CSV table of C-alpha atoms and ligand atoms in Angstrom, one decimal:
chain,number,residue,atom,x,y,z
A,1,MET,CA,-56.9,28.2,24.0
A,2,THR,CA,-53.4,29.4,25.5
A,3,ASP,CA,-50.3,28.9,23.7
A,4,VAL,CA,-48.6,25.5,25.0
A,5,ASN,CA,-45.8,25.5,22.6
A,6,ILE,CA,-46.7,22.3,21.0
A,7,ASP,CA,-46.2,21.2,17.5
A,8,TRP,CA,-49.4,20.4,16.4
A,9,ASP,CA,-49.2,19.1,12.9
A,10,ASN,CA,-46.6,17.3,14.2
A,11,LEU,CA,-48.2,14.8,17.0
A,12,GLY,CA,-46.6,11.3,17.4
A,13,PHE,CA,-47.4,8.6,20.6
A,14,ASP,CA,-45.0,10.0,22.9
A,15,PHE,CA,-45.1,11.4,26.3
A,16,MET,CA,-45.3,14.6,28.0
A,17,PRO,CA,-46.3,16.1,30.9
A,18,THR,CA,-49.4,18.5,30.9
A,19,LYS,CA,-50.6,20.8,33.6
A,20,GLY,CA,-52.5,17.9,36.1
A,21,MET,CA,-53.4,14.7,36.7
A,22,PHE,CA,-56.4,13.0,39.0
A,23,LEU,CA,-55.3,11.1,42.3
A,24,SER,CA,-57.3,9.4,44.5
A,25,LYS,CA,-55.5,6.4,47.2
A,26,TRP,CA,-57.7,3.9,49.0
A,27,GLU,CA,-57.2,2.6,52.1
A,28,GLU,CA,-58.7,-1.0,54.3
A,29,LYS,CA,-60.5,1.9,56.9
A,30,THR,CA,-61.5,4.6,54.5
A,31,GLY,CA,-62.1,3.0,51.2
A,32,TRP,CA,-61.8,4.8,47.9
A,33,ASP,CA,-61.2,9.2,48.8
A,34,GLU,CA,-62.7,11.8,47.3
A,35,GLY,CA,-59.5,12.2,45.4
A,36,LYS,CA,-58.9,15.6,43.9
A,37,VAL,CA,-56.7,17.3,40.9
A,38,VAL,CA,-53.1,17.7,42.2
A,39,PRO,CA,-50.1,18.8,39.7
A,40,PHE,CA,-48.7,16.4,37.0
A,41,GLY,CA,-45.9,15.4,38.6
A,42,ASN,CA,-43.3,12.0,40.2
A,43,PHE,CA,-45.2,10.3,43.0
A,44,GLU,CA,-43.0,8.6,46.3
A,45,ILE,CA,-43.6,5.2,46.0
A,46,SER,CA,-42.0,1.9,48.5
A,47,PRO,CA,-39.7,0.0,46.9
A,48,ALA,CA,-42.4,-3.6,48.2
A,49,ALA,CA,-45.2,-1.8,46.9
A,50,CYS,CA,-46.8,-4.2,45.6
A,51,VAL,CA,-47.2,-2.9,42.2
A,52,LEU,CA,-44.0,-3.5,41.1
A,53,ASN,CA,-43.4,-7.1,43.0
A,54,TYR,CA,-45.8,-8.5,41.9
A,55,GLY,CA,-47.6,-6.2,39.5
A,56,GLN,CA,-51.2,-5.9,40.3
A,57,GLY,CA,-51.9,-2.7,38.6
A,58,ILE,CA,-55.0,-2.2,35.2
A,59,PHE,CA,-55.4,0.6,33.1
A,60,GLU,CA,-57.3,2.8,30.8
A,61,GLY,CA,-56.9,3.9,27.6
A,62,MET,CA,-59.0,6.3,26.1
A,63,LYS,CA,-59.3,9.7,24.1
A,64,ALA,CA,-60.9,13.7,24.6
A,65,LEU,CA,-61.7,15.0,21.2
A,66,ARG,CA,-62.0,18.8,20.8
A,67,THR,CA,-64.8,19.7,17.6
A,68,LYS,CA,-64.9,21.5,15.2
A,69,ALA,CA,-67.6,23.8,17.6
A,70,ASN,CA,-64.1,23.7,20.2
A,71,LYS,CA,-67.0,21.5,22.3
A,72,LEU,CA,-64.5,18.6,24.2
A,73,VAL,CA,-66.3,15.4,23.9
A,74,LEU,CA,-65.2,12.0,25.6
A,75,PHE,CA,-66.2,8.6,24.1
A,76,ARG,CA,-68.4,5.6,25.9
A,77,PRO,CA,-66.5,7.3,28.8
A,78,LEU,CA,-69.0,4.9,31.3
A,79,ASP,CA,-67.7,1.6,29.3
A,80,ASN,CA,-64.3,2.0,30.2
A,81,GLY,CA,-65.5,2.5,34.3
A,82,LYS,CA,-67.0,-0.5,34.2
A,83,ARG,CA,-64.2,-2.4,32.3
A,84,LEU,CA,-62.0,-1.0,35.1
A,85,LYS,CA,-64.2,-2.6,37.8
A,86,ALA,CA,-64.4,-6.0,36.0
A,87,GLY,CA,-60.6,-5.9,36.1
A,88,CYS,CA,-60.2,-4.9,39.1
A,89,GLU,CA,-62.4,-7.2,40.6
A,90,ARG,CA,-60.0,-10.0,38.7
A,91,LEU,CA,-57.3,-8.8,40.5
A,92,LEU,CA,-58.6,-8.3,43.8
A,93,ILE,CA,-58.3,-4.6,43.7
A,94,PRO,CA,-60.6,-2.6,45.2
A,95,PRO,CA,-63.9,-1.1,42.3
A,96,TYR,CA,-63.8,2.2,41.5
A,97,ASP,CA,-67.1,2.9,41.2
A,98,PRO,CA,-67.5,4.1,37.1
A,99,LYS,CA,-69.8,6.9,37.3
A,100,LYS,CA,-66.9,8.6,39.6
A,101,PHE,CA,-64.7,7.2,37.1
A,102,VAL,CA,-66.3,9.5,35.0
A,103,ASP,CA,-66.6,12.5,36.4
A,104,ASP,CA,-63.1,12.0,37.5
A,105,VAL,CA,-61.9,11.9,34.3
A,106,LYS,CA,-64.1,15.2,33.0
A,107,LYS,CA,-62.0,16.8,35.3
A,108,VAL,CA,-58.4,16.0,34.1
A,109,VAL,CA,-60.0,16.4,30.3
A,110,LYS,CA,-61.0,20.4,31.4
A,111,ILE,CA,-57.8,21.4,33.6
A,112,ASN,CA,-55.7,19.8,30.2
A,113,GLU,CA,-57.9,21.8,28.1
A,114,ASP,CA,-54.7,23.7,26.6
A,115,TYR,CA,-53.6,20.2,25.9
A,116,ILE,CA,-56.4,18.8,23.8
A,117,PRO,CA,-55.1,19.3,20.7
A,118,PRO,CA,-56.9,21.8,18.1
A,119,TYR,CA,-60.1,20.5,16.1
A,120,GLY,CA,-58.5,17.5,13.4
A,121,LYS,CA,-54.9,18.0,14.8
A,122,GLY,CA,-55.8,14.5,17.2
A,123,ALA,CA,-56.4,13.6,20.8
A,124,LEU,CA,-55.9,14.4,24.2
A,125,TYR,CA,-55.4,10.6,25.4
A,126,ILE,CA,-56.8,9.7,28.3
A,127,ARG,CA,-54.1,7.5,30.7
A,128,PRO,CA,-56.6,5.6,34.1
A,129,VAL,CA,-54.8,3.8,35.8
A,130,LEU,CA,-54.8,2.0,39.7
A,131,TRP,CA,-52.2,0.3,41.6
A,132,GLY,CA,-51.3,-1.9,44.0
A,133,THR,CA,-49.4,0.4,45.7
A,134,GLY,CA,-48.8,-0.2,49.6
A,135,PRO,CA,-45.5,-2.7,50.5
A,136,ILE,CA,-46.3,-6.1,50.6
A,137,LEU,CA,-44.0,-9.4,50.3
A,138,GLY,CA,-46.3,-12.6,49.8
A,139,VAL,CA,-47.6,-12.3,47.0
A,140,ALA,CA,-51.4,-11.4,48.2
A,141,PRO,CA,-53.4,-8.0,47.6
A,142,ALA,CA,-51.7,-4.6,48.8
A,143,PRO,CA,-53.0,-3.4,51.8
A,144,SER,CA,-53.1,0.3,49.7
A,145,TYR,CA,-53.7,1.4,46.4
A,146,THR,CA,-53.8,4.0,43.8
A,147,PHE,CA,-55.7,5.3,41.8
A,148,ILE,CA,-54.5,7.9,38.8
A,149,ILE,CA,-56.0,9.7,35.8
A,150,PHE,CA,-52.5,11.6,33.3
A,151,VAL,CA,-53.1,12.9,30.2
A,152,VAL,CA,-51.4,13.3,27.0
A,153,PRO,CA,-52.2,15.1,24.1
A,154,VAL,CA,-50.8,12.8,20.0
A,155,GLY,CA,-51.5,12.3,17.3
A,156,PRO,CA,-52.1,9.1,15.3
A,157,TYR,CA,-50.6,6.1,17.1
A,158,TYR,CA,-49.2,4.1,13.7
A,159,LYS,CA,-46.7,6.8,12.4
A,160,GLU,CA,-48.6,5.9,9.1
A,161,GLY,CA,-51.6,7.7,10.5
A,162,PHE,CA,-54.7,5.8,8.0
A,163,ASN,CA,-53.3,4.0,5.0
A,164,PRO,CA,-51.8,0.0,5.4
A,165,ILE,CA,-50.1,-1.2,7.9
A,166,LYS,CA,-47.5,-4.6,7.7
A,167,LEU,CA,-48.7,-7.1,10.1
A,168,ALA,CA,-46.8,-10.5,11.0
A,169,ILE,CA,-47.3,-13.6,12.7
A,170,THR,CA,-45.4,-14.1,15.8
A,171,GLU,CA,-44.7,-17.7,17.9
A,172,PHE,CA,-45.2,-16.3,21.2
A,173,HIS,CA,-49.6,-16.1,22.6
A,174,ARG,CA,-50.2,-13.0,23.8
A,175,ALA,CA,-53.1,-14.7,26.9
A,176,ALA,CA,-53.6,-18.0,28.5
A,177,PRO,CA,-57.2,-19.3,28.9
A,178,LYS,CA,-58.9,-18.2,31.8
A,179,GLY,CA,-56.0,-15.7,32.6
A,180,THR,CA,-56.3,-12.3,32.2
A,181,GLY,CA,-56.3,-12.0,28.6
A,182,GLY,CA,-59.9,-9.8,29.2
A,183,ILE,CA,-58.9,-7.4,31.7
A,184,LYS,CA,-56.5,-4.1,30.7
A,185,THR,CA,-53.8,-5.8,33.6
A,186,ILE,CA,-50.3,-3.8,33.0
A,187,CYS,CA,-49.3,-7.3,32.6
A,188,ASN,CA,-50.4,-8.1,29.5
A,189,TYR,CA,-48.5,-5.6,28.0
A,190,ALA,CA,-45.0,-6.7,29.8
A,191,GLY,CA,-45.1,-9.4,27.7
A,192,SER,CA,-46.4,-8.1,24.0
A,193,MET,CA,-43.2,-6.6,23.7
A,194,LEU,CA,-39.9,-9.2,23.1
A,195,PRO,CA,-42.7,-10.3,20.1
A,196,ALA,CA,-43.3,-7.0,19.3
A,197,LYS,CA,-39.4,-6.3,18.7
A,198,LYS,CA,-38.8,-9.3,16.8
A,199,VAL,CA,-41.4,-8.3,14.1
A,200,LYS,CA,-40.7,-4.8,14.3
A,201,GLU,CA,-37.0,-5.9,14.2
A,202,LYS,CA,-38.2,-7.3,10.6
A,203,GLY,CA,-39.9,-5.1,9.0
A,204,TYR,CA,-42.9,-4.9,10.2
A,205,ASN,CA,-45.0,-2.5,12.2
A,206,GLN,CA,-47.2,-5.1,14.7
A,207,GLU,CA,-47.3,-8.5,15.6
A,208,LEU,CA,-50.9,-10.5,15.7
A,209,TYR,CA,-51.2,-13.5,18.2
A,210,LEU,CA,-53.2,-17.0,18.0
A,211,ASP,CA,-55.3,-18.3,20.4
A,212,ALA,CA,-52.4,-20.1,22.6
A,213,ALA,CA,-54.9,-23.5,23.5
A,214,ASN,CA,-55.1,-24.8,19.2
A,215,GLY,CA,-52.4,-22.0,17.7
A,216,LYS,CA,-55.1,-22.2,15.1
A,217,TYR,CA,-57.6,-18.7,16.0
A,218,ILE,CA,-56.7,-15.3,15.4
A,219,GLU,CA,-56.9,-13.6,18.9
A,220,GLU,CA,-55.4,-9.7,18.4
A,221,VAL,CA,-52.8,-7.8,17.6
A,222,GLY,CA,-50.7,-6.4,19.4
A,223,THR,CA,-52.3,-3.3,20.9
A,224,ALA,CA,-56.0,-3.6,19.2
A,225,ASN,CA,-58.7,-6.8,18.1
A,226,PHE,CA,-59.1,-7.9,15.2
A,227,PHE,CA,-61.0,-7.4,11.9
A,228,CYS,CA,-61.5,-9.1,8.7
A,229,VAL,CA,-64.2,-9.1,5.8
A,230,VAL,CA,-64.4,-12.5,4.0
A,231,ASN,CA,-67.6,-12.7,1.5
A,232,ASN,CA,-69.0,-9.2,2.9
A,233,VAL,CA,-69.4,-10.4,6.0
A,234,LEU,CA,-67.5,-8.3,8.7
A,235,MET,CA,-65.6,-11.1,11.1
A,236,THR,CA,-64.4,-10.1,14.6
A,237,PRO,CA,-62.7,-13.3,16.8
A,238,ARG,CA,-65.7,-13.7,19.2
A,239,LEU,CA,-64.2,-13.0,23.1
A,240,THR,CA,-63.0,-16.4,25.0
A,241,GLY,CA,-61.6,-13.9,28.4
A,242,SER,CA,-58.3,-14.1,26.4
A,243,ILE,CA,-59.1,-11.0,24.2
A,244,LEU,CA,-59.9,-7.5,25.3
A,245,PRO,CA,-63.2,-6.7,24.9
A,246,GLY,CA,-62.6,-3.0,23.4
A,247,ASN,CA,-65.2,-0.4,23.5
A,248,THR,CA,-63.8,0.8,19.4
A,249,ARG,CA,-64.4,-3.1,18.7
A,250,ALA,CA,-67.8,-3.1,20.1
A,251,SER,CA,-68.6,0.0,18.4
A,252,ILE,CA,-67.7,-1.5,15.2
A,253,ILE,CA,-69.9,-4.0,15.5
A,254,ASP,CA,-72.4,-2.1,16.6
A,255,ILE,CA,-71.8,0.2,13.1
A,256,ALA,CA,-71.1,-2.1,10.7
A,257,LYS,CA,-74.9,-4.1,11.7
A,258,LYS,CA,-77.3,-0.5,11.8
A,259,LYS,CA,-75.3,1.8,9.8
A,260,LEU,CA,-73.5,-0.1,6.6
A,261,LYS,CA,-76.7,-3.1,8.1
A,262,MET,CA,-74.3,-6.2,7.3
A,263,LYS,CA,-73.6,-8.9,8.9
A,264,VAL,CA,-71.5,-9.2,11.1
A,265,GLU,CA,-70.4,-12.6,13.1
A,266,GLU,CA,-68.2,-13.1,16.3
A,267,ARG,CA,-66.6,-16.5,16.3
A,268,ASP,CA,-63.4,-18.5,16.4
A,269,ILE,CA,-61.6,-17.4,12.8
A,270,THR,CA,-58.7,-19.9,11.7
A,271,ILE,CA,-55.4,-18.4,10.1
A,272,ASP,CA,-56.3,-19.8,6.6
A,273,GLU,CA,-59.7,-17.4,7.0
A,274,VAL,CA,-58.2,-14.7,6.8
A,275,LEU,CA,-55.7,-15.2,3.9
A,276,LYS,CA,-58.8,-15.1,1.6
A,277,ALA,CA,-60.2,-11.9,3.4
A,278,SER,CA,-60.9,-9.1,1.2
A,279,GLU,CA,-60.4,-6.4,3.8
A,280,VAL,CA,-58.3,-6.7,7.2
A,281,PHE,CA,-57.5,-3.9,9.8
A,282,CYS,CA,-57.3,-3.5,13.7
A,283,SER,CA,-59.2,-1.1,15.9
A,284,GLY,CA,-58.3,0.5,19.6
A,285,THR,CA,-58.9,3.7,21.3
A,286,ALA,CA,-55.0,4.1,20.7
A,287,ALA,CA,-54.9,2.7,17.4
A,288,VAL,CA,-59.0,3.8,15.4
A,289,VAL,CA,-59.4,2.1,13.1
A,290,THR,CA,-55.8,0.7,11.3
A,291,PRO,CA,-56.4,-0.8,7.9
A,292,ILE,CA,-54.2,-4.0,7.3
A,293,GLY,CA,-52.0,-4.3,3.8
A,294,SER,CA,-50.3,-7.5,4.6
A,295,LEU,CA,-49.4,-10.8,7.0
A,296,LEU,CA,-46.5,-12.3,7.4
A,297,TYR,CA,-47.3,-16.1,8.3
A,298,LYS,CA,-44.9,-19.1,7.4
A,299,GLY,CA,-43.0,-16.9,5.6
A,300,LYS,CA,-44.8,-15.5,2.7
A,301,ASP,CA,-46.3,-11.5,3.2
A,302,HIS,CA,-50.4,-12.1,2.0
A,303,VAL,CA,-51.3,-9.1,0.3
A,304,PHE,CA,-54.8,-7.2,1.3
A,305,ASN,CA,-56.5,-5.4,-1.3
A,306,ASP,CA,-53.5,-4.4,-3.4
A,307,PHE,CA,-52.0,-3.1,0.3
A,308,LYS,CA,-55.4,-0.5,-0.1
A,309,VAL,CA,-57.5,1.0,2.2
A,310,GLY,CA,-60.6,-1.1,1.6
A,311,SER,CA,-63.9,0.4,1.3
A,312,VAL,CA,-65.8,-1.1,3.7
A,313,THR,CA,-62.6,-0.1,6.1
A,314,GLN,CA,-63.2,3.5,5.4
A,315,LYS,CA,-66.7,3.5,5.7
A,316,LEU,CA,-66.1,2.7,9.5
A,317,TYR,CA,-63.9,3.9,9.5
A,318,ASP,CA,-65.2,8.2,8.3
A,319,LEU,CA,-68.4,6.5,10.8
A,320,LEU,CA,-66.5,6.0,13.9
A,321,THR,CA,-64.7,9.2,13.3
A,322,LYS,CA,-67.6,11.9,12.6
A,323,ILE,CA,-69.5,9.7,15.8
A,324,GLN,CA,-67.2,10.9,18.0
A,325,LEU,CA,-66.9,14.2,16.6
A,326,GLN,CA,-70.2,15.2,16.8
A,327,GLU,CA,-70.2,15.3,13.0
A,328,GLU,CA,-72.6,12.4,12.5
A,329,GLU,CA,-76.2,11.5,14.6
A,330,ASP,CA,-74.7,9.7,17.5
A,331,ILE,CA,-77.9,7.1,18.0
A,332,PHE,CA,-76.1,5.0,20.1
A,333,GLY,CA,-76.0,7.7,22.6
A,334,TRP,CA,-71.8,7.4,22.9
A,335,VAL,CA,-70.9,10.7,23.0
A,336,VAL,CA,-70.8,12.3,26.3
A,337,GLU,CA,-69.7,16.3,26.4
A,338,VAL,CA,-67.5,18.1,28.9
A,339,GLU,CA,-69.8,20.6,30.8
A,340,PRO,CA,-68.4,23.8,29.6
A,341,ASP,CA,-69.1,25.7,33.0
A,342,LEU,CA,-67.0,22.9,35.1
A,343,VAL,CA,-64.3,24.7,37.0
A,344,VAL,CA,-61.8,22.6,38.5
A,345,LYS,CA,-59.0,23.3,40.5
A,346,ILE,CA,-55.1,22.1,41.1
A,347,GLN,CA,-55.3,20.8,44.8
A,348,THR,CA,-51.3,20.7,46.2
B,1,COI,C1,-55.5,1.9,23.8
B,1,COI,O1,-56.2,1.7,22.4
B,1,COI,O2,-55.7,2.6,24.4
B,1,COI,C2,-54.7,1.0,24.5
B,1,COI,O3,-54.5,0.4,25.4
B,1,COI,C3,-53.3,0.4,23.5
B,1,COI,C4,-52.2,1.2,24.2
B,1,COI,C5,-51.1,0.3,25.3
B,1,COI,C6,-51.3,2.0,23.4
């Protein structure tokens, strides 16, 4: 590694510019071009761009890690590519090929190799984002598209790190049945800013959403999926279409079943059931596995496991992060290495 002048010991989840980004464009006549790695920087966009006026945009969140043996590894990148493609279909965006997506991600990681934190100090957060950038006036899909992958070195998403956080049930809803909650469209996140601000003002880390149809079942934490342990059964809300199908969520379910031999239920979970849980946590690429110490509901903070990290949560966190770092056998075939001899050049 060369010195890029970053305080690796104090990384948060904050933007900073890095060396290069991937850029590809789609036009009606040519489809997606080959794309290229260019210097990280601004680009021009029409004020009439569909994404700026009508929100036709979608993103992914991934991480590259440096292992103890100094390998650069990705976690289930093809699944991110497939989820992006499914989201494109919902938003009438020309789909991006998931296999090419993985190759492009590897190129961006490689060119930004010096920005990947040293082993154990954090991750390179990868942000693929695809927008309808062509100009349009009536509400309709854009006439042209831009796909970019940029990266930022990050530490923990919550400043608490792997320590319990405080959640509050919000009166807002995140997504409607048959809406866009099940895809990673940028619009879902704009709507979550006010609910998050309101709970943060009261001293909570993040909001927990109940379903929009009944106001009864748990849906998601602001930026992560929800899990709880009740009578030794691991439970998580079933994917109704309004819940994001997280890759970390899917991995935790498999690890719990195959490695911890736990019973796992994906089903509707009422708030009353959660209040009886022995452990509660949330999961996501950014959040990894984050323990939840308490939940504000009807004016009362309900505390779980004395506000301590529970044993199931700890085991799942350890197994997941060890698999990701090639320190535990990857029986699932999830970890993908960035080839050490991959040669990537910046183009202008
Ligand atoms: C991720 O976990 O990668 C997410 O997309 C959450 C992000 C909005 C910070």
